[in-house]
Amino acid sequence: MLPSSVAVVAVRRIRGPVRDVLLVPGHRVGRASERLNSHVYSTHMSADLSVLDDALIRLRRLWSASRTRVVEDGATPVEMSSLLVVEACARGAAEGREVTVGDVARLADVTASTASRLVDRAEAAGLLRRAPSAVSARRTALELTTAGSALRERAVAARLSWLAGQLEDWDPADVALLGGLLSRFAEGLDPVAGAGVPSAPGS
């Protein structure tokens, strides 16, 4: 039998068995338990982040918008970057606000100068038009043309159809959970240029 001066605490590890932790007299049970739990949580969090990082890398090939790739939209080849421009315009219009090059830059995660060039391409393809801003004379509003709106509808339908095929064997509750967690993750992202690229030494 253990001396009464020794406390025995059963701590359940994350995804692990119950372990007995012996504490010498004078040590507080709560603090020791917190330290152990913190260590276990950190270890498993690191492993979980590695799994998430790997999944995001593999998903990138599905959603990356190449500046040179084109997709066949009927008889007209459409640059994939133009789909992002169209999406930015459609989202802004759905929110009842004026859309600018800045909206395109934020959605495409590019600089304002790059976004301006993407807008030029989409305008040349007849997907949008520039209009005087009702907010400021110093900026230009972007509006989808009929062709741009139609392209957006077809793009959304194609994406949803693809997702339905990929998730047809999933439980609806899991699909809802995945959508909720991904939305939470996306909404909390900080727009950091070069995310995932290590900084140079001394920078």
Short mmCIF file of N, CA, C and O in Angstrom, two decimals, residues 15 41-59 185:
data_model
loop_
_atom_site.label_atom_id
_atom_site.label_comp_id
_atom_site.label_asym_id
_atom_site.label_seq_id
_atom_site.Cartn_x
_atom_site.Cartn_y
_atom_site.Cartn_z
N ARG A 15 -6.54 10.17 -26.86
CA ARG A 15 -6.37 8.99 -27.71
C ARG A 15 -5.39 8.01 -27.10
O ARG A 15 -4.65 7.32 -27.78
N TYR A 41 -1.59 17.45 -25.36
CA TYR A 41 -2.38 18.22 -26.33
C TYR A 41 -1.47 18.78 -27.41
O TYR A 41 -1.78 18.73 -28.60
N SER A 42 -0.30 19.31 -27.00
CA SER A 42 0.63 19.90 -27.97
C SER A 42 1.13 18.85 -28.94
O SER A 42 1.25 19.10 -30.14
N THR A 43 1.43 17.65 -28.45
CA THR A 43 1.93 16.58 -29.30
C THR A 43 0.90 16.18 -30.34
O THR A 43 1.20 16.05 -31.52
N HIS A 44 -0.34 15.99 -29.89
CA HIS A 44 -1.39 15.57 -30.82
C HIS A 44 -1.79 16.71 -31.75
O HIS A 44 -2.13 16.47 -32.91
N MET A 45 -1.77 17.95 -31.26
CA MET A 45 -2.08 19.08 -32.12
C MET A 45 -1.07 19.18 -33.26
O MET A 45 -1.42 19.43 -34.41
N SER A 46 0.20 18.97 -32.95
CA SER A 46 1.24 19.00 -33.97
C SER A 46 0.99 17.95 -35.03
O SER A 46 1.12 18.20 -36.23
N ALA A 47 0.61 16.75 -34.61
CA ALA A 47 0.32 15.67 -35.56
C ALA A 47 -0.89 16.01 -36.40
O ALA A 47 -0.91 15.79 -37.63
N ASP A 48 -1.93 16.56 -35.77
CA ASP A 48 -3.14 16.93 -36.49
C ASP A 48 -2.87 18.03 -37.50
O ASP A 48 -3.42 18.03 -38.61
N LEU A 49 -2.02 19.00 -37.14
CA LEU A 49 -1.69 20.08 -38.07
C LEU A 49 -0.92 19.54 -39.27
O LEU A 49 -1.09 20.04 -40.39
N SER A 50 -0.10 18.55 -39.05
CA SER A 50 0.64 17.94 -40.16
C SER A 50 -0.31 17.26 -41.13
O SER A 50 -0.14 17.35 -42.36
N VAL A 51 -1.32 16.59 -40.60
CA VAL A 51 -2.33 15.93 -41.44
C VAL A 51 -3.09 16.99 -42.24
O VAL A 51 -3.33 16.84 -43.44
N LEU A 52 -3.47 18.09 -41.57
CA LEU A 52 -4.21 19.16 -42.23
C LEU A 52 -3.35 19.81 -43.32
O LEU A 52 -3.83 20.10 -44.42
N ASP A 53 -2.09 20.05 -43.01
CA ASP A 53 -1.18 20.66 -43.98
C ASP A 53 -1.06 19.79 -45.22
O ASP A 53 -1.10 20.28 -46.35
N ASP A 54 -0.92 18.49 -45.02
CA ASP A 54 -0.81 17.56 -46.15
C ASP A 54 -2.07 17.58 -47.00
O ASP A 54 -2.01 17.59 -48.24
N ALA A 55 -3.24 17.62 -46.33
CA ALA A 55 -4.50 17.63 -47.07
C ALA A 55 -4.65 18.90 -47.90
O ALA A 55 -5.09 18.86 -49.05
N LEU A 56 -4.27 20.05 -47.33
CA LEU A 56 -4.39 21.31 -48.04
C LEU A 56 -3.46 21.35 -49.26
O LEU A 56 -3.82 21.90 -50.30
N ILE A 57 -2.27 20.78 -49.11
CA ILE A 57 -1.35 20.73 -50.24
C ILE A 57 -1.94 19.89 -51.36
O ILE A 57 -1.88 20.25 -52.55
N ARG A 58 -2.54 18.76 -51.01
CA ARG A 58 -3.13 17.89 -52.04
C ARG A 58 -4.36 18.52 -52.67
O ARG A 58 -4.67 18.29 -53.84
N LEU A 59 -5.09 19.34 -51.89
CA LEU A 59 -6.27 19.99 -52.43
C LEU A 59 -5.93 21.16 -53.34
O LEU A 59 -6.72 21.53 -54.21
N PHE A 185 -12.75 28.02 -40.97
CA PHE A 185 -11.33 28.17 -41.24
C PHE A 185 -11.07 29.28 -42.24
O PHE A 185 -10.19 30.13 -42.06
#
